[in-house]
mmCIF file of C-alpha atoms in Angstrom:
data_model
loop_
_atom_site.group_PDB
_atom_site.id
_atom_site.type_symbol
_atom_site.label_atom_id
_atom_site.label_comp_id
_atom_site.label_asym_id
_atom_site.label_seq_id
_atom_site.Cartn_x
_atom_site.Cartn_y
_atom_site.Cartn_z
ATOM 1 C CA MET A 1 -29.466 14.777 -16.881
ATOM 2 C CA ASN A 2 -29.183 13.017 -14.009
ATOM 3 C CA ILE A 3 -25.856 13.592 -11.978
ATOM 4 C CA ALA A 4 -25.926 9.989 -10.923
ATOM 5 C CA TYR A 5 -25.423 9.226 -14.427
ATOM 6 C CA LEU A 6 -21.494 10.457 -14.613
ATOM 7 C CA ARG A 7 -20.335 8.654 -11.397
ATOM 8 C CA PRO A 8 -17.821 5.758 -12.365
ATOM 9 C CA PRO A 9 -19.470 2.730 -11.547
ATOM 10 C CA ARG A 10 -19.899 1.279 -7.619
ATOM 11 C CA GLY A 11 -17.138 0.970 -5.883
ATOM 12 C CA LEU A 12 -14.465 2.853 -8.388
ATOM 13 C CA ARG A 13 -13.606 5.897 -8.243
ATOM 14 C CA ASP A 14 -11.914 8.819 -10.673
ATOM 15 C CA TYR A 15 -8.507 9.705 -9.752
ATOM 16 C CA PRO A 16 -7.928 13.730 -10.397
ATOM 17 C CA PRO A 17 -4.829 15.638 -9.279
ATOM 18 C CA GLU A 18 -5.071 15.864 -5.920
ATOM 19 C CA ILE A 19 -6.118 12.008 -5.522
ATOM 20 C CA TRP A 20 -3.937 10.631 -7.973
ATOM 21 C CA GLY A 21 -0.910 13.316 -7.439
ATOM 22 C CA ARG A 22 -1.303 11.429 -2.989
ATOM 23 C CA ILE A 23 -1.187 7.069 -4.499
ATOM 24 C CA LYS A 24 1.945 8.371 -7.447
ATOM 25 C CA TYR A 25 4.282 9.558 -4.868
ATOM 26 C CA LEU A 26 3.360 6.439 -2.303
ATOM 27 C CA GLY A 27 3.595 4.559 -4.974
ATOM 28 C CA GLU A 28 7.283 6.466 -6.219
ATOM 29 C CA SER A 29 8.059 6.660 -2.820
ATOM 30 C CA PHE A 30 7.974 2.484 -1.889
ATOM 31 C CA LEU A 31 9.076 1.578 -4.640
ATOM 32 C CA GLU A 32 12.048 4.345 -4.792
ATOM 33 C CA LEU A 33 13.493 2.187 -1.094
ATOM 34 C CA ALA A 34 12.475 -0.970 -2.631
ATOM 35 C CA SER A 35 15.216 -0.566 -5.125
ATOM 36 C CA LEU A 36 17.500 0.527 -2.534
ATOM 37 C CA TRP A 37 16.867 -3.265 -1.220
ATOM 38 C CA GLY A 38 17.930 -4.941 -4.537
ATOM 39 C CA TYR A 39 13.660 -5.671 -5.492
ATOM 40 C CA ARG A 40 13.407 -4.730 -9.294
ATOM 41 C CA GLU A 41 9.750 -3.780 -10.567
ATOM 42 C CA VAL A 42 8.154 -5.664 -12.115
ATOM 43 C CA GLU A 43 5.052 -5.773 -14.190
ATOM 44 C CA ALA A 44 1.041 -8.291 -14.239
ATOM 45 C CA PRO A 45 -1.263 -8.680 -16.845
ATOM 46 C CA ALA A 46 -4.970 -6.756 -15.832
ATOM 47 C CA LEU A 47 -6.701 -10.081 -16.632
ATOM 48 C CA GLU A 48 -5.790 -13.827 -15.713
ATOM 49 C CA LYS A 49 -7.417 -17.177 -16.026
ATOM 50 C CA LEU A 50 -10.579 -17.566 -13.957
ATOM 51 C CA GLU A 51 -8.802 -21.056 -12.852
ATOM 52 C CA ILE A 52 -5.977 -19.902 -11.593
ATOM 53 C CA LEU A 53 -7.240 -16.325 -9.613
ATOM 54 C CA GLU A 54 -9.399 -19.686 -7.575
ATOM 55 C CA LYS A 55 -6.498 -21.888 -7.088
ATOM 56 C CA LYS A 56 -6.319 -21.971 -3.057
ATOM 57 C CA ALA A 57 -7.199 -18.729 -2.402
ATOM 58 C CA GLY A 58 -10.449 -20.368 -1.054
ATOM 59 C CA PRO A 59 -14.312 -21.330 -2.032
ATOM 60 C CA ASN A 60 -14.867 -18.488 -1.127
ATOM 61 C CA VAL A 61 -13.398 -16.097 -4.168
ATOM 62 C CA ARG A 62 -15.143 -15.754 -6.906
ATOM 63 C CA ASP A 63 -18.163 -13.973 -5.324
ATOM 64 C CA GLU A 64 -15.100 -11.332 -5.141
ATOM 65 C CA ILE A 65 -13.586 -11.454 -8.192
ATOM 66 C CA TYR A 66 -14.792 -9.766 -11.526
ATOM 67 C CA TRP A 67 -14.700 -12.558 -14.694
ATOM 68 C CA PHE A 68 -16.631 -12.800 -17.054
ATOM 69 C CA LYS A 69 -16.360 -14.992 -19.778
ATOM 70 C CA ASP A 70 -14.956 -13.127 -23.078
ATOM 71 C CA LYS A 71 -16.147 -13.748 -27.371
ATOM 72 C CA GLY A 72 -13.894 -16.818 -26.903
ATOM 73 C CA GLY A 73 -16.566 -18.214 -23.438
ATOM 74 C CA ARG A 74 -12.981 -18.411 -21.599
ATOM 75 C CA GLU A 75 -13.874 -17.635 -18.433
ATOM 76 C CA LEU A 76 -11.340 -14.985 -16.715
ATOM 77 C CA GLY A 77 -10.716 -12.205 -14.531
ATOM 78 C CA LEU A 78 -9.031 -8.503 -13.111
ATOM 79 C CA ILE A 79 -6.862 -9.302 -10.934
ATOM 80 C CA PHE A 80 -7.454 -9.147 -6.937
ATOM 81 C CA ASP A 81 -3.244 -9.230 -6.192
ATOM 82 C CA TYR A 82 -0.133 -9.114 -7.455
ATOM 83 C CA THR A 83 1.245 -12.968 -5.746
ATOM 84 C CA VAL A 84 -1.067 -15.000 -7.641
ATOM 85 C CA PRO A 85 -0.012 -13.209 -11.487
ATOM 86 C CA LEU A 86 3.153 -13.730 -10.481
ATOM 87 C CA ALA A 87 3.431 -16.930 -9.191
ATOM 88 C CA ARG A 88 1.474 -17.721 -12.045
ATOM 89 C CA TYR A 89 4.705 -16.379 -13.748
ATOM 90 C CA ILE A 90 7.627 -17.627 -12.168
ATOM 91 C CA ALA A 91 5.687 -21.557 -12.408
ATOM 92 C CA ALA A 92 5.805 -21.476 -16.513
ATOM 93 C CA ASN A 93 9.702 -20.323 -15.305
ATOM 94 C CA PRO A 94 11.362 -22.361 -13.788
ATOM 95 C CA SER A 95 14.790 -21.905 -14.556
ATOM 96 C CA LEU A 96 14.615 -18.492 -12.941
ATOM 97 C CA PRO A 97 18.038 -17.917 -10.800
ATOM 98 C CA LYS A 98 16.324 -17.332 -7.216
ATOM 99 C CA PRO A 99 16.101 -16.209 -4.596
ATOM 100 C CA ILE A 100 13.628 -13.196 -6.339
ATOM 101 C CA LYS A 101 13.058 -10.075 -5.229
ATOM 102 C CA TRP A 102 10.177 -8.460 -7.380
ATOM 103 C CA CYS A 103 8.630 -5.249 -6.666
ATOM 104 C CA TYR A 104 5.565 -3.383 -7.882
ATOM 105 C CA PHE A 105 2.919 -0.814 -7.982
ATOM 106 C CA GLY A 106 -0.463 -1.347 -9.489
ATOM 107 C CA ARG A 107 -4.147 -1.356 -9.044
ATOM 108 C CA VAL A 108 -6.375 -4.704 -8.513
ATOM 109 C CA TRP A 109 -9.374 -5.096 -8.006
ATOM 110 C CA ARG A 110 -11.742 -7.109 -5.963
ATOM 111 C CA TYR A 111 -15.817 -7.491 -5.669
ATOM 112 C CA ASP A 112 -15.708 -6.442 -2.267
ATOM 113 C CA GLU A 113 -18.497 -4.019 -1.104
ATOM 114 C CA PRO A 114 -18.249 -0.728 -1.180
ATOM 115 C CA GLN A 115 -17.522 1.409 2.086
ATOM 116 C CA ALA A 116 -14.964 4.118 4.097
ATOM 117 C CA GLY A 117 -11.612 2.787 2.937
ATOM 118 C CA ARG A 118 -12.422 0.441 0.449
ATOM 119 C CA TRP A 119 -12.969 0.598 -3.621
ATOM 120 C CA ARG A 120 -14.205 -2.073 -5.363
ATOM 121 C CA GLU A 121 -10.571 -0.259 -7.716
ATOM 122 C CA PHE A 122 -7.448 0.196 -5.562
ATOM 123 C CA TRP A 123 -3.982 0.441 -5.502
ATOM 124 C CA GLN A 124 -1.237 -1.423 -4.154
ATOM 125 C CA PHE A 125 2.859 -1.543 -3.399
ATOM 126 C CA GLY A 126 4.180 -4.668 -2.651
ATOM 127 C CA VAL A 127 7.343 -7.199 -2.950
ATOM 128 C CA GLU A 128 7.322 -10.893 -3.674
ATOM 129 C CA LEU A 129 10.949 -12.298 -2.150
ATOM 130 C CA ILE A 130 10.737 -16.531 -3.764
ATOM 131 C CA GLY A 131 12.705 -18.647 -2.976
ATOM 132 C CA SER A 132 13.917 -19.121 0.645
ATOM 133 C CA ASP A 133 12.657 -20.292 2.952
ATOM 134 C CA LYS A 134 15.167 -18.579 5.716
ATOM 135 C CA VAL A 135 13.618 -16.599 8.851
ATOM 136 C CA ASP A 136 15.670 -14.044 7.440
ATOM 137 C CA ALA A 137 13.755 -13.350 4.179
ATOM 138 C CA ASP A 138 10.746 -13.380 6.427
ATOM 139 C CA ALA A 139 12.405 -10.857 8.986
ATOM 140 C CA GLU A 140 13.210 -8.852 5.539
ATOM 141 C CA VAL A 141 9.918 -7.896 4.119
ATOM 142 C CA ILE A 142 8.524 -7.364 7.503
ATOM 143 C CA ALA A 143 11.505 -5.127 8.434
ATOM 144 C CA LEU A 144 10.898 -3.508 4.741
ATOM 145 C CA MET A 145 7.458 -3.446 5.119
ATOM 146 C CA VAL A 146 7.708 -0.911 8.630
ATOM 147 C CA LYS A 147 10.734 1.105 6.411
ATOM 148 C CA CYS A 148 7.473 2.039 3.517
ATOM 149 C CA LEU A 149 5.579 3.790 6.252
ATOM 150 C CA GLU A 150 7.533 5.189 8.622
ATOM 151 C CA LYS A 151 9.689 7.429 5.552
ATOM 152 C CA VAL A 152 6.650 8.374 3.356
ATOM 153 C CA GLY A 153 5.595 9.166 7.968
ATOM 154 C CA VAL A 154 2.439 7.091 7.877
ATOM 155 C CA PRO A 155 1.423 7.774 11.755
ATOM 156 C CA GLU A 156 2.278 5.305 14.421
ATOM 157 C CA PRO A 157 2.735 2.130 12.314
ATOM 158 C CA LYS A 158 2.110 -1.103 13.714
ATOM 159 C CA LEU A 159 2.744 -4.691 12.243
ATOM 160 C CA MET A 160 0.024 -7.346 14.057
ATOM 161 C CA VAL A 161 1.743 -11.089 13.373
ATOM 162 C CA CYS A 162 1.052 -14.826 13.670
ATOM 163 C CA ASP A 163 1.782 -17.481 12.179
ATOM 164 C CA ARG A 164 -0.113 -19.770 10.121
ATOM 165 C CA ARG A 165 1.251 -22.850 12.310
ATOM 166 C CA LEU A 166 1.115 -21.190 15.089
ATOM 167 C CA VAL A 167 -3.253 -21.565 15.086
ATOM 168 C CA MET A 168 -3.329 -24.975 13.456
ATOM 169 C CA SER A 169 -1.096 -26.221 16.746
ATOM 170 C CA ALA A 170 -3.616 -24.302 19.054
ATOM 171 C CA LEU A 171 -6.102 -25.460 18.104
ATOM 172 C CA ASP A 172 -5.362 -29.062 17.246
ATOM 173 C CA THR A 173 -4.941 -28.754 21.372
ATOM 174 C CA MET A 174 -8.015 -27.795 21.833
ATOM 175 C CA GLY A 175 -9.609 -30.460 20.113
ATOM 176 C CA ILE A 176 -10.922 -28.952 16.847
ATOM 177 C CA ASP A 177 -10.958 -31.485 14.384
ATOM 178 C CA LYS A 178 -9.566 -30.101 11.010
ATOM 179 C CA SER A 179 -12.121 -31.055 8.566
ATOM 180 C CA ILE A 180 -13.556 -28.174 10.416
ATOM 181 C CA ARG A 181 -9.809 -25.898 11.432
ATOM 182 C CA TYR A 182 -10.134 -23.389 8.032
ATOM 183 C CA GLU A 183 -13.922 -23.049 9.029
ATOM 184 C CA VAL A 184 -12.833 -21.899 12.365
ATOM 185 C CA LEU A 185 -8.789 -19.717 10.606
ATOM 186 C CA ARG A 186 -12.212 -17.458 8.641
ATOM 187 C CA VAL A 187 -14.313 -16.802 12.441
ATOM 188 C CA ILE A 188 -10.617 -15.794 14.054
ATOM 189 C CA ASP A 189 -10.681 -13.926 10.960
ATOM 190 C CA LYS A 190 -13.934 -11.993 11.220
ATOM 191 C CA LYS A 191 -12.884 -11.145 15.573
ATOM 192 C CA LYS A 192 -11.859 -7.942 15.247
ATOM 193 C CA LYS A 193 -14.661 -6.420 12.786
ATOM 194 C CA ILE A 194 -17.911 -8.409 14.416
ATOM 195 C CA SER A 195 -19.105 -8.310 18.358
ATOM 196 C CA PRO A 196 -17.921 -10.976 20.471
ATOM 197 C CA GLU A 197 -22.016 -12.522 20.552
ATOM 198 C CA GLU A 198 -22.123 -12.124 16.600
ATOM 199 C CA PHE A 199 -18.210 -14.482 17.194
ATOM 200 C CA ARG A 200 -19.379 -17.014 19.942
ATOM 201 C CA ASP A 201 -22.633 -17.622 17.411
ATOM 202 C CA MET A 202 -20.578 -18.516 14.364
ATOM 203 C CA LEU A 203 -18.500 -20.271 16.613
ATOM 204 C CA ALA A 204 -21.281 -22.226 17.835
ATOM 205 C CA LYS A 205 -22.727 -23.002 14.233
ATOM 206 C CA LEU A 206 -19.728 -24.821 13.324
ATOM 207 C CA GLY A 207 -20.365 -27.035 16.883
ATOM 208 C CA LEU A 208 -17.596 -24.900 19.082
ATOM 209 C CA GLU A 209 -20.059 -23.663 21.273
ATOM 210 C CA GLY A 210 -18.481 -25.324 24.659
ATOM 211 C CA LYS A 211 -14.651 -24.410 22.793
ATOM 212 C CA ALA A 212 -15.616 -20.536 22.423
ATOM 213 C CA ASP A 213 -14.108 -19.625 25.217
ATOM 214 C CA ASP A 214 -10.793 -20.969 24.584
ATOM 215 C CA ILE A 215 -10.801 -19.812 20.743
ATOM 216 C CA SER A 216 -11.558 -16.413 22.291
ATOM 217 C CA GLU A 217 -8.821 -16.142 24.495
ATOM 218 C CA PHE A 218 -6.162 -17.937 21.646
ATOM 219 C CA SER A 219 -6.909 -15.030 19.535
ATOM 220 C CA SER A 220 -7.087 -12.262 22.130
ATOM 221 C CA THR A 221 -3.176 -12.681 22.916
ATOM 222 C CA LEU A 222 -1.766 -9.592 21.806
ATOM 223 C CA VAL A 223 1.819 -9.086 23.422
ATOM 224 C CA PRO A 224 5.084 -6.921 22.253
ATOM 225 C CA PHE A 225 7.372 -9.392 19.958
ATOM 226 C CA ASN A 226 9.707 -9.441 22.100
ATOM 227 C CA GLU A 227 7.536 -11.937 24.785
ATOM 228 C CA ALA A 228 5.999 -13.925 21.512
ATOM 229 C CA TYR A 229 8.668 -16.705 22.029
ATOM 230 C CA GLU A 230 6.712 -16.845 25.850
ATOM 231 C CA ALA A 231 3.062 -16.191 24.672
ATOM 232 C CA ALA A 232 3.507 -19.330 21.511
ATOM 233 C CA SER A 233 5.569 -21.532 23.585
ATOM 234 C CA ASN A 234 2.381 -22.365 25.267
ATOM 235 C CA TYR A 235 1.783 -23.846 22.032
ATOM 236 C CA ASP A 236 4.016 -24.974 20.168
ATOM 237 C CA ASN A 237 7.688 -24.727 20.912
ATOM 238 C CA ASN A 238 9.175 -24.927 17.347
ATOM 239 C CA ILE A 239 7.106 -21.887 16.719
ATOM 240 C CA ALA A 240 8.433 -20.080 20.185
ATOM 241 C CA VAL A 241 11.869 -20.931 18.459
ATOM 242 C CA PHE A 242 11.297 -19.619 15.540
ATOM 243 C CA PHE A 243 9.681 -16.795 17.338
ATOM 244 C CA ARG A 244 12.368 -16.104 19.175
ATOM 245 C CA GLU A 245 15.110 -15.636 16.006
ATOM 246 C CA LEU A 246 13.027 -13.630 14.512
ATOM 247 C CA SER A 247 12.755 -10.935 17.300
ATOM 248 C CA GLU A 248 16.526 -10.858 17.251
ATOM 249 C CA ILE A 249 17.055 -9.948 13.167
ATOM 250 C CA LEU A 250 13.486 -7.527 13.837
ATOM 251 C CA ASN A 251 16.049 -5.630 16.632
ATOM 252 C CA GLU A 252 19.516 -5.620 14.655
ATOM 253 C CA TYR A 253 16.952 -3.628 11.705
ATOM 254 C CA GLY A 254 15.394 -1.057 14.242
ATOM 255 C CA VAL A 255 12.050 -2.082 14.221
ATOM 256 C CA ILE A 256 10.853 -4.387 16.354
ATOM 257 C CA GLU A 257 9.172 -1.788 19.023
ATOM 258 C CA LYS A 258 6.293 -1.202 15.325
ATOM 259 C CA VAL A 259 5.894 -5.425 16.041
ATOM 260 C CA PHE A 260 3.342 -7.776 17.579
ATOM 261 C CA LEU A 261 1.866 -10.560 18.503
ATOM 262 C CA ASP A 262 -1.741 -11.020 17.924
ATOM 263 C CA CYS A 263 -2.982 -14.670 17.543
ATOM 264 C CA SER A 264 -6.408 -12.730 15.815
ATOM 265 C CA ILE A 265 -4.272 -12.053 12.447
ATOM 266 C CA VAL A 266 -4.833 -15.326 10.323
ATOM 267 C CA ARG A 267 -5.299 -13.544 6.579
ATOM 268 C CA GLY A 268 -8.349 -14.174 4.496
ATOM 269 C CA LEU A 269 -6.821 -16.236 1.235
ATOM 270 C CA ASP A 270 -6.277 -19.448 1.860
ATOM 271 C CA TYR A 271 -2.289 -20.218 0.038
ATOM 272 C CA TYR A 272 -0.689 -18.533 3.492
ATOM 273 C CA THR A 273 0.934 -21.200 4.860
ATOM 274 C CA GLY A 274 3.214 -19.863 8.015
ATOM 275 C CA LEU A 275 3.924 -15.995 9.083
ATOM 276 C CA VAL A 276 1.096 -13.806 8.837
ATOM 277 C CA PHE A 277 0.440 -9.582 9.432
ATOM 278 C CA GLU A 278 -1.332 -7.067 8.619
ATOM 279 C CA ALA A 279 0.290 -2.651 8.761
ATOM 280 C CA PHE A 280 -2.368 -0.939 10.869
ATOM 281 C CA CYS A 281 -2.210 2.803 12.090
ATOM 282 C CA SER A 282 -3.851 5.856 13.846
ATOM 283 C CA GLY A 283 -6.348 8.055 12.249
ATOM 284 C CA GLY A 284 -9.031 7.445 14.266
ATOM 285 C CA ASP A 285 -11.673 5.118 14.873
ATOM 286 C CA ARG A 286 -12.263 4.892 11.127
ATOM 287 C CA LEU A 287 -9.018 4.561 10.125
ATOM 288 C CA SER A 288 -7.491 2.942 12.953
ATOM 289 C CA ARG A 289 -9.562 -0.307 12.354
ATOM 290 C CA LEU A 290 -8.489 -1.199 8.887
ATOM 291 C CA ALA A 291 -5.454 -3.252 7.661
ATOM 292 C CA ILE A 292 -3.167 -0.105 5.801
ATOM 293 C CA GLY A 293 -1.197 -3.469 4.299
ATOM 294 C CA GLY A 294 -0.626 -7.438 4.868
ATOM 295 C CA GLY A 295 1.076 -10.202 4.089
ATOM 296 C CA GLY A 296 2.784 -13.366 4.474
ATOM 297 C CA ARG A 297 5.000 -16.602 3.580
ATOM 298 C CA TYR A 298 2.990 -18.826 1.248
ATOM 299 C CA ASP A 299 4.772 -21.976 0.515
ATOM 300 C CA GLU A 300 2.438 -23.773 -1.382
ATOM 301 C CA LEU A 301 0.864 -21.506 -4.512
ATOM 302 C CA ILE A 302 3.702 -22.055 -6.757
ATOM 303 C CA GLY A 303 3.724 -25.304 -6.585
ATOM 304 C CA LEU A 304 0.128 -26.214 -7.548
ATOM 305 C CA TYR A 305 1.111 -24.480 -11.199
ATOM 306 C CA ARG A 306 4.171 -26.616 -11.085
ATOM 307 C CA LYS A 307 5.995 -28.906 -9.535
ATOM 308 C CA PRO A 308 8.491 -28.499 -7.016
ATOM 309 C CA GLY A 309 7.234 -26.163 -4.564
ATOM 310 C CA VAL A 310 8.658 -23.088 -4.513
ATOM 311 C CA PRO A 311 8.937 -20.916 -0.893
ATOM 312 C CA ALA A 312 7.949 -17.708 -0.582
ATOM 313 C CA THR A 313 7.405 -14.332 1.220
ATOM 314 C CA GLY A 314 5.762 -10.872 0.017
ATOM 315 C CA PHE A 315 3.804 -7.846 1.046
ATOM 316 C CA ALA A 316 1.204 -5.700 -0.505
ATOM 317 C CA LEU A 317 0.775 -1.874 0.996
ATOM 318 C CA GLY A 318 -3.150 -0.971 0.194
ATOM 319 C CA VAL A 319 -2.224 2.466 -1.025
ATOM 320 C CA ASP A 320 -5.641 4.944 -1.720
ATOM 321 C CA ARG A 321 -5.647 4.190 2.506
ATOM 322 C CA ILE A 322 -2.039 4.748 2.939
ATOM 323 C CA ALA A 323 -3.296 8.271 1.063
ATOM 324 C CA MET A 324 -6.285 8.796 3.484
ATOM 325 C CA ALA A 325 -4.086 8.575 6.783
ATOM 326 C CA LEU A 326 -1.577 11.065 5.478
ATOM 327 C CA THR A 327 -2.752 14.544 6.191
ATOM 328 C CA SER A 328 0.693 16.584 5.994
ATOM 329 C CA ARG A 329 0.950 19.591 4.289
ATOM 330 C CA GLU A 330 3.683 18.077 2.480
ATOM 331 C CA MET A 331 1.185 15.613 1.571
ATOM 332 C CA ASN A 332 -1.796 18.244 0.322
ATOM 333 C CA LYS A 333 1.260 21.093 -1.225
ATOM 334 C CA VAL A 334 3.616 18.965 -4.398
ATOM 335 C CA ASN A 335 6.242 21.455 -5.847
ATOM 336 C CA ILE A 336 5.131 22.603 -8.358
ATOM 337 C CA VAL A 337 5.975 26.286 -9.520
ATOM 338 C CA ASN A 338 2.972 28.832 -10.207
ATOM 339 C CA LEU A 339 5.058 30.939 -12.468
ATOM 340 C CA TYR A 340 3.348 34.774 -13.481
ATOM 341 C CA TYR A 341 4.568 37.509 -15.190
ATOM 342 C CA MET A 342 2.735 41.271 -14.291
ATOM 343 C CA ASP A 343 2.890 42.180 -17.802
ATOM 344 C CA LYS A 344 2.772 40.760 -21.890
ATOM 345 C CA SER A 345 6.324 42.811 -22.437
ATOM 346 C CA PHE A 346 8.332 40.404 -19.746
ATOM 347 C CA ARG A 347 6.374 37.361 -21.327
ATOM 348 C CA GLY A 348 9.900 36.347 -23.147
ATOM 349 C CA TYR A 349 11.758 36.609 -20.507
ATOM 350 C CA ALA A 350 8.595 34.215 -18.271
ATOM 351 C CA ILE A 351 9.333 32.165 -20.362
ATOM 352 C CA MET A 352 13.260 31.304 -20.527
ATOM 353 C CA VAL A 353 13.140 31.359 -16.638
ATOM 354 C CA ALA A 354 10.578 28.462 -16.676
ATOM 355 C CA GLU A 355 12.360 26.749 -19.352
ATOM 356 C CA GLN A 356 15.478 26.905 -17.392
ATOM 357 C CA LEU A 357 13.462 25.706 -14.104
ATOM 358 C CA ARG A 358 12.537 23.286 -15.797
ATOM 359 C CA ARG A 359 15.428 22.001 -17.454
ATOM 360 C CA ASN A 360 17.384 21.070 -13.464
ATOM 361 C CA LYS A 361 14.105 18.608 -14.155
ATOM 362 C CA ILE A 362 11.141 21.416 -11.645
ATOM 363 C CA PRO A 363 7.746 21.484 -13.197
ATOM 364 C CA VAL A 364 6.690 24.725 -13.341
ATOM 365 C CA VAL A 365 3.124 25.763 -15.053
ATOM 366 C CA LEU A 366 3.617 29.067 -16.435
ATOM 367 C CA ASP A 367 0.133 31.637 -15.738
ATOM 368 C CA PHE A 368 -0.699 33.900 -19.107
ATOM 369 C CA TYR A 369 -4.172 33.574 -17.421
ATOM 370 C CA SER A 370 -4.418 35.371 -13.706
ATOM 371 C CA LYS A 371 -5.837 38.611 -14.023
ATOM 372 C CA SER A 372 -3.725 39.780 -10.989
ATOM 373 C CA ILE A 373 -1.162 38.042 -8.750
ATOM 374 C CA ARG A 374 -4.007 37.962 -6.498
ATOM 375 C CA ASP A 375 -5.889 35.929 -8.084
ATOM 376 C CA SER A 376 -2.485 33.686 -9.220
ATOM 377 C CA LEU A 377 -1.745 32.870 -5.284
ATOM 378 C CA LYS A 378 -5.553 32.125 -5.449
ATOM 379 C CA GLN A 379 -4.827 29.767 -8.358
ATOM 380 C CA ALA A 380 -1.739 28.424 -7.453
ATOM 381 C CA ASP A 381 -2.602 27.761 -3.415
ATOM 382 C CA LYS A 382 -6.840 25.580 -4.917
ATOM 383 C CA ARG A 383 -4.933 23.326 -7.152
ATOM 384 C CA GLY A 384 -1.843 22.605 -4.748
ATOM 385 C CA TYR A 385 1.550 24.107 -5.852
ATOM 386 C CA ARG A 386 3.775 25.082 -3.472
ATOM 387 C CA PHE A 387 5.887 27.272 -5.291
ATOM 388 C CA GLN A 388 5.021 30.706 -7.113
ATOM 389 C CA ILE A 389 7.297 32.977 -9.139
ATOM 390 C CA ILE A 390 6.824 36.850 -9.770
ATOM 391 C CA ILE A 391 8.085 38.515 -12.513
ATOM 392 C CA GLY A 392 7.339 42.219 -12.636
ATOM 393 C CA ARG A 393 9.325 44.879 -13.923
ATOM 394 C CA LYS A 394 11.961 44.906 -10.657
ATOM 395 C CA GLU A 395 13.151 40.424 -11.393
ATOM 396 C CA PHE A 396 12.990 41.848 -14.973
ATOM 397 C CA GLY A 397 15.380 44.836 -14.437
ATOM 398 C CA GLU A 398 17.551 42.628 -12.376
ATOM 399 C CA ASN A 399 17.432 39.785 -14.226
ATOM 400 C CA LYS A 400 15.987 37.895 -10.775
ATOM 401 C CA VAL A 401 12.535 36.687 -9.731
ATOM 402 C CA THR A 402 10.260 36.598 -6.177
ATOM 403 C CA LEU A 403 9.559 33.014 -5.038
ATOM 404 C CA LYS A 404 6.804 32.953 -2.589
ATOM 405 C CA ASP A 405 7.194 29.590 -0.141
ATOM 406 C CA LEU A 406 3.456 28.430 -0.379
ATOM 407 C CA VAL A 407 3.466 26.482 2.716
ATOM 408 C CA GLU A 408 7.022 27.730 5.106
ATOM 409 C CA LYS A 409 5.048 31.005 4.063
ATOM 410 C CA THR A 410 8.311 33.088 2.721
ATOM 411 C CA GLN A 411 9.302 35.344 -0.063
ATOM 412 C CA GLU A 412 12.588 35.615 -1.115
ATOM 413 C CA THR A 413 14.195 37.542 -4.685
ATOM 414 C CA LEU A 414 16.268 35.624 -5.503
ATOM 415 C CA THR A 415 18.767 34.730 -9.143
ATOM 416 C CA ILE A 416 17.384 32.117 -11.411
ATOM 417 C CA GLU A 417 19.971 29.835 -9.842
ATOM 418 C CA GLU A 418 19.228 31.003 -6.037
ATOM 419 C CA ALA A 419 15.522 30.428 -7.134
ATOM 420 C CA ILE A 420 16.907 26.242 -8.319
ATOM 421 C CA THR A 421 18.685 25.602 -5.282
ATOM 422 C CA ARG A 422 16.099 26.953 -2.830
ATOM 423 C CA ILE A 423 12.846 24.963 -4.700
ATOM 424 C CA ARG A 424 15.502 21.906 -4.376
ATOM 425 C CA SER A 425 15.836 22.084 -1.381
ATOM 426 C CA THR A 426 12.684 21.659 -0.104
#
């Protein structure tokens, strides 16, 4: 049989424990932090009406949606993010008290060309703050995004921020016709992914060959965000003032050093109306070029489904890509205890120990299949378990266990209560 027959469809992947464990750990860590900021967890249907998904997402979005006609002839699609279905729900329920602070962790689908770090099915964590147009709301979601990345140890996280209103003002200053500005935004959005020659060629196809230098100079602006006021004041004084207040709040949150003004950030989805941002991290050429998250303000999206509109902002993190970036041993080892007993006569004691650990919320694998301590340790290491408990004649006689920490490379003989305390302290 051809082994390819047993692989998932192109662009999808399997989730064995070593992959799913990392994704689940990250998602739960982000949800835990978001709850401390007052965000409540929600879920969304996997399927939406195609017309809902296409609303204000851009002319090419249908090509990126897994869509089909159901048996009743209705056009449906798998969600490509959570923002659209949540916006649709809020439009359907206008009496919800605002501001609304929701968070989520789930899978989404996009019919992109698969490549390293890009799948057609992937996992997102995100937050939506709906009902406030204040700069404080923008600052909160940016600060929370940074705090999420810091919490799980993402290497050297950076947030690249811009504002679509600033870009439009710059294009107005350059005399770019309004009818092609969204096409120019799409070219700018691709700037970091293509060569300078390709960038110029794409602008030339829009009839902007003579404006290419001006557009390139503007979109190359990259400064620490505490210098954003000066950079923006050349094009739009109102946005410059907005940036100055945003910078002050981000400084109060203690994240300003991680935030930069990058005028090549415009985001691909047309529902963004103001502030936009993307997150990056270190991790080699491949990872450093991939955004691990993004977001921004979408004040008009909810109003497209039902008037009146509602101001809104939020972000989403690509959990799969963040899992790629994290290679620390803490992510490689999970706090599962592999419990091996050396003789059948110790089985009852081993089961009692396992049950006591489980009552204390400590996961335990009762190893009754390994042929030796050496074999048991080998299996624990292969499976990524952090702890090994060994029960032999000495441990059985003293009502104790031998606990090995496979990360710290330590070994101790302890009472069951001491072992529980030791495991919980990691």
